[in-house]
Short mmCIF file of C-alpha atoms in Angstrom, two decimals:
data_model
loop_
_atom_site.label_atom_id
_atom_site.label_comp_id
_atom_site.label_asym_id
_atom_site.label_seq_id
_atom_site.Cartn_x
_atom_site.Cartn_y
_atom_site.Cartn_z
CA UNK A 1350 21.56 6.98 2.05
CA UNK A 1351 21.92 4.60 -0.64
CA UNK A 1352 19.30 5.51 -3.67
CA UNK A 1353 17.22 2.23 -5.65
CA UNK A 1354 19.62 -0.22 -7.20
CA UNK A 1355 18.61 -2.59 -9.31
CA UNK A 1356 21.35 -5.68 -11.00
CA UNK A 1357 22.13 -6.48 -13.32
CA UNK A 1358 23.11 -2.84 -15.32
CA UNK A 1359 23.06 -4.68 -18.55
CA UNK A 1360 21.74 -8.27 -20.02
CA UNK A 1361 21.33 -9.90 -23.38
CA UNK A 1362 19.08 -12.39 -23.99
CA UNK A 1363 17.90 -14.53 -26.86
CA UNK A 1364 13.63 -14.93 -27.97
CA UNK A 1365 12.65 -17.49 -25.79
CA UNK A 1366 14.32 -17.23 -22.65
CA UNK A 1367 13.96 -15.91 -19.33
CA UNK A 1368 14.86 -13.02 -17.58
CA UNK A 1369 15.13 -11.87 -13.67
CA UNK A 1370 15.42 -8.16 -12.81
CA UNK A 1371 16.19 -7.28 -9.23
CA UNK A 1372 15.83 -4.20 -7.56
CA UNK A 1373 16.14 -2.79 -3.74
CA UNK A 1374 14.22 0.38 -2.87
CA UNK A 1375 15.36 2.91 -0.47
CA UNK A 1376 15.39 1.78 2.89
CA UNK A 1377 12.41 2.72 4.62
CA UNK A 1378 10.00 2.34 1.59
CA UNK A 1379 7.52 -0.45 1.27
CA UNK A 1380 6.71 0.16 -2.05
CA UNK A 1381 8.03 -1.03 -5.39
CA UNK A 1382 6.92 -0.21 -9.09
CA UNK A 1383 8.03 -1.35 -12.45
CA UNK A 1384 7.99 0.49 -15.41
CA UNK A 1385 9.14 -0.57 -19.15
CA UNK A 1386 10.63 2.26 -21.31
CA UNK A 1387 11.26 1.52 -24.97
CA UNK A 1388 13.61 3.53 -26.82
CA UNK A 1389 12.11 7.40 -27.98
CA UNK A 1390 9.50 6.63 -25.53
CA UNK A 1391 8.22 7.22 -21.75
CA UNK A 1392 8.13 4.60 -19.42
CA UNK A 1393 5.02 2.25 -19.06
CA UNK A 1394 3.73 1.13 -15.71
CA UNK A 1395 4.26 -2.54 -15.18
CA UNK A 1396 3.52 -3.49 -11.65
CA UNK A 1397 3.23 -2.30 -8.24
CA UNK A 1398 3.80 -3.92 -4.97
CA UNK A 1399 3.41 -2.83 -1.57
CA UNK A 1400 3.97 -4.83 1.59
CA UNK A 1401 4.41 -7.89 -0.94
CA UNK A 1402 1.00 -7.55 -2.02
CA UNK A 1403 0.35 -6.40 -5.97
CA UNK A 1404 -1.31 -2.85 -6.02
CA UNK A 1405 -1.10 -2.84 -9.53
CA UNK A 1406 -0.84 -4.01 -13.04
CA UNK A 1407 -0.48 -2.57 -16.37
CA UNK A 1408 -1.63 -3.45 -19.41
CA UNK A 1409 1.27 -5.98 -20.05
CA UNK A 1410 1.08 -9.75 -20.86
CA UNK A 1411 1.40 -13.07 -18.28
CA UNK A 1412 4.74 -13.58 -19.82
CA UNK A 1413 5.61 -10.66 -17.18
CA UNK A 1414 5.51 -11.31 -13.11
CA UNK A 1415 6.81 -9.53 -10.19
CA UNK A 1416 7.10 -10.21 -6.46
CA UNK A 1417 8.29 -8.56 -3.63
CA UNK A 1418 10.01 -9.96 -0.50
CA UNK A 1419 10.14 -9.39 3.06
CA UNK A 1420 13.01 -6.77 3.23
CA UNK A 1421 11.10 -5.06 0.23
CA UNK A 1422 13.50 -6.08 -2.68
CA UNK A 1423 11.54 -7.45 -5.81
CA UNK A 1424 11.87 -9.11 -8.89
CA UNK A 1425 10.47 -8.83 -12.18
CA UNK A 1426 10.43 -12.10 -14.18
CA UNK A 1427 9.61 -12.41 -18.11
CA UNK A 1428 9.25 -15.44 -19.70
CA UNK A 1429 9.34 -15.83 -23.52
CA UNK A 1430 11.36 -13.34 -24.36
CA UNK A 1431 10.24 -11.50 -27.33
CA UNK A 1432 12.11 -8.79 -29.64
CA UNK A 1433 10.05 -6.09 -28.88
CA UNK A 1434 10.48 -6.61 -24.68
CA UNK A 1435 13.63 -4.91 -25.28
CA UNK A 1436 13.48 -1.94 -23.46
CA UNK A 1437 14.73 -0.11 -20.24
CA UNK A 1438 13.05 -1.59 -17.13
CA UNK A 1439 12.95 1.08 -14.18
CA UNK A 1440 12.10 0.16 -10.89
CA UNK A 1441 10.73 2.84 -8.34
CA UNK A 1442 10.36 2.76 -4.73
CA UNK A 1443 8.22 5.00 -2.59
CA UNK A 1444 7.36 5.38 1.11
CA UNK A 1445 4.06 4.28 0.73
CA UNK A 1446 0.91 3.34 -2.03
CA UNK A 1447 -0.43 6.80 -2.30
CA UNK A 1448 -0.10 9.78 -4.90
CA UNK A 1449 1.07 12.10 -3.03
CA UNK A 1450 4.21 9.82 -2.14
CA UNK A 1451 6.79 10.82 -5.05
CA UNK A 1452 8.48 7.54 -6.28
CA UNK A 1453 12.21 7.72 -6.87
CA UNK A 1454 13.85 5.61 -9.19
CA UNK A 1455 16.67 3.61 -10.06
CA UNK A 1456 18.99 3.55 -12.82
CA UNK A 1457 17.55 0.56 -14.87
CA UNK A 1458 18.52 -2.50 -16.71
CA UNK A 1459 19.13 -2.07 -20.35
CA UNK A 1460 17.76 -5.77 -21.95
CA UNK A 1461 18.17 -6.96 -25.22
CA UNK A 1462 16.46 -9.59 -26.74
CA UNK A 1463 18.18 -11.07 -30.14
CA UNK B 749 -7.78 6.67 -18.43
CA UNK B 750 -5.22 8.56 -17.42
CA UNK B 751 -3.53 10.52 -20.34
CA UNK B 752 -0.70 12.64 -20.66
CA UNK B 753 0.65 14.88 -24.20
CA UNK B 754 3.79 16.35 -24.26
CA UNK B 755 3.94 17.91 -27.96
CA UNK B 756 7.07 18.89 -28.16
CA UNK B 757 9.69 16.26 -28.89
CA UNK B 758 12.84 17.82 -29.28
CA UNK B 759 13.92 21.68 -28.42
CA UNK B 760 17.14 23.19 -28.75
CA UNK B 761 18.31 26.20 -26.96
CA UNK B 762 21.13 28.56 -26.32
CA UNK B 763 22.90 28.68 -22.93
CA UNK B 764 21.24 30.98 -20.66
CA UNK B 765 17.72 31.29 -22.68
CA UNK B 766 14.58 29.75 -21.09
CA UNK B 767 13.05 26.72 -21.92
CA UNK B 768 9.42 25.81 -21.33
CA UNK B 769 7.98 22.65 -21.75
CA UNK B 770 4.37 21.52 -22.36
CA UNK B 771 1.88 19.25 -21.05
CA UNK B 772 -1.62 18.55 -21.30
CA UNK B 773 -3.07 16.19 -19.01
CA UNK B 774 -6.22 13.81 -19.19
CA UNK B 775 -8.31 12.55 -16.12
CA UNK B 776 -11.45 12.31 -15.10
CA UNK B 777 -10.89 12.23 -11.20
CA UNK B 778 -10.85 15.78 -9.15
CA UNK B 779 -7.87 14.41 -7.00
CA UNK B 780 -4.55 13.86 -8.63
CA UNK B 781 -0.96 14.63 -8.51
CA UNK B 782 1.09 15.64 -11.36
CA UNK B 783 5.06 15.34 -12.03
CA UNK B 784 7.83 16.38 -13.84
CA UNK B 785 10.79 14.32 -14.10
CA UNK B 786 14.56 14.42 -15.93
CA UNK B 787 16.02 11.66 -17.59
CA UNK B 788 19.85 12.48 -18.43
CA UNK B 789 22.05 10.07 -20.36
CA UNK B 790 23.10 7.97 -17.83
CA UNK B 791 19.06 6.93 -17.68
CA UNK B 792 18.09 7.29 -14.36
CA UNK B 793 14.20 9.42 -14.01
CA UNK B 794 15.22 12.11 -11.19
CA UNK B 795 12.23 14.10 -9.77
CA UNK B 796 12.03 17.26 -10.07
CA UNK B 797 8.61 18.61 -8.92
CA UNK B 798 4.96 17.97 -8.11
CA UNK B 799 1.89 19.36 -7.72
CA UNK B 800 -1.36 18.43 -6.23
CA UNK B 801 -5.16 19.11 -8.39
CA UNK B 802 -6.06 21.53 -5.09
CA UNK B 803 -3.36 23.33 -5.13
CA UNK B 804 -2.89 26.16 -8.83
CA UNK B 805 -0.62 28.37 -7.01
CA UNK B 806 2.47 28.48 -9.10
CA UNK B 807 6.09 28.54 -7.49
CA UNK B 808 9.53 28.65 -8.49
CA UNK B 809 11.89 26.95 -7.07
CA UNK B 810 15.61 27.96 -8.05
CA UNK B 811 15.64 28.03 -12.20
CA UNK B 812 12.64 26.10 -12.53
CA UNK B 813 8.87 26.96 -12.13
CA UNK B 814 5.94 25.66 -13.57
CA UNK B 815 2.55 26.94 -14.22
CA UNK B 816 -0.62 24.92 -13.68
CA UNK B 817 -3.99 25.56 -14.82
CA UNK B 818 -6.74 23.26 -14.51
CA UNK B 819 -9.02 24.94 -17.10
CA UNK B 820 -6.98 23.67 -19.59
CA UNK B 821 -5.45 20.97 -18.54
CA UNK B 822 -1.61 22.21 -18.51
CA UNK B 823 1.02 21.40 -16.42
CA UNK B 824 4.04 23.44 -17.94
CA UNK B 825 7.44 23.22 -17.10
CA UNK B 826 10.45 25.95 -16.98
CA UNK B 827 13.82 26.30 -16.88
CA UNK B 828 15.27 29.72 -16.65
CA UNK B 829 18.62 30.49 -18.02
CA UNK B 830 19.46 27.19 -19.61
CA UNK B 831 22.60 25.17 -18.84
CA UNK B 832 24.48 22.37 -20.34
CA UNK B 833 23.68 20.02 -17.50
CA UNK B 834 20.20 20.36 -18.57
CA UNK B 835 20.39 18.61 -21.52
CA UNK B 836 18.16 15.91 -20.68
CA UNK B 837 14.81 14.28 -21.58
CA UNK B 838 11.70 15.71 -19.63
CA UNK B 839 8.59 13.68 -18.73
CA UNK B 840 5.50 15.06 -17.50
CA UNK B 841 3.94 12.59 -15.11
CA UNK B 842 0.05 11.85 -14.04
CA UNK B 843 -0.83 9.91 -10.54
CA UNK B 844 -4.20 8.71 -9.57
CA UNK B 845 -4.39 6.97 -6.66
CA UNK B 846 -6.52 3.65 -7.38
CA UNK B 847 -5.06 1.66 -4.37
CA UNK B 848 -1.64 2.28 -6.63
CA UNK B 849 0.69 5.17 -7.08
CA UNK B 850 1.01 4.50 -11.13
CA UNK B 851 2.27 7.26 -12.64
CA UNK B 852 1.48 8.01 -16.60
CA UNK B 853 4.01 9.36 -18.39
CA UNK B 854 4.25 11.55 -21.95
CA UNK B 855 6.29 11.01 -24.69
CA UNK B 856 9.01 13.31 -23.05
CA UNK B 857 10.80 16.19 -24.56
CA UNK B 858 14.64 16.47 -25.36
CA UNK B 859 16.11 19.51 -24.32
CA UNK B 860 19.44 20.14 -25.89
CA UNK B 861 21.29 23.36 -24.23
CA UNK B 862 24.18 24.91 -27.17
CA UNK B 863 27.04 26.17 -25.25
#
């Protein structure tokens, strides 16, 4: 079975701009989470959705949305691009909202903001 | 808040020695779930284990094992006779379950294996 995937692997972007992250979670999970990991550091928690509903945000500014669609995919949008949003962004899926439901994740999108 | 300290940033060690790696854990729930998690090069988080706040017993499972004690917070991670291919970076993970499954990570350590 195919693990998360998330497009594109790699983007540049200039301060000021916009950028769309897409990911799709392992079939048969509901939920999707986003996490930002700058460089030397772990990942933060962004958002979580769950049967397109957010679960859960993290202590990140409006600049940064998510949804989630009906096959479970989801986007993360960020508006304004600043310097310091460069980062990895990891998206996770899991089988359901619920801690004892291990969240797998995918292999990220590398952005750079210049 | 959920917290999570890994001191250790960087370790080096010789093929086939053991590594362990530490983490201390803040919560103030009595049900959570803890992690551990390897991020090689390529980037991609793999899991790797987890354990539940009910549950102290510690296992092993192949080279790995990990010893959790709630008196003191730890959740400790480690590999037995070190390879190569575990050069990685280790995170030690924290889930509460607030309607959410957010995990909180530590700073991670780097393990670097010398052939």
């Amino acid at each position: 079975d195919a693990g998360v995937t998330q497009s594109p692997t790699h983007l540049i972007k200039t301060r000021g701009q916009h950028v769309t992250l897409r990911c799709s979670p392992i079939s048969g999970h509901k939920s999707v989470s986003w996490y930002q990991q700058v460089l030397g550091q772990g990942p933060q928690f962004i958002f979580q959705y769950y049967e397109k509903e957010e679960r859960g945000r993290g202590n990140f500014p409006d600049r940064f949305s998510a949804r989630q669609f009906p096959n479970y995919s989801s986007e993360l949008n960020v508006n304004a691009l600043l310097l310091g949003d460069s980062a990895l962004y990891l998206c996770a899926s899991s089988y359901r909202v619920a801690d004892s439901y291990e969240q797998y994740f995918g292999p990220g999108t590398r952005l750079t903001v210049t | 808040a959920q917290k999570v300290t890994q001191a250790q940033t960087e370790i080096s060690v010789v093929e086939k020695e053991d590594v362990t790696l530490d983490c201390v854990y803040e919560t103030r729930d009595t049900t959570y779930y803890l992690f551990w998690y390897k991020q090689p090069p390529s980037g991609e988080l793999v899991f790797l284990i987890r354990r539940n706040s009910f549950d102290e017993q510690n296992e092993i499972s192949g080279r790995y094992s990990w010893n959790f004690q709630k008196s003191t917070s730890s959740f400790n991670f480690t590999i037995t006779a070190s390879q190569v291919v575990d050069s990685a970076v280790y995170f030690c993970a924290l889930s509460v379950t607030y309607g959410n499954n957010r995990l909180a990570f530590g700073k991670g350590n780097q393990v670097v294996v010398i052939p």
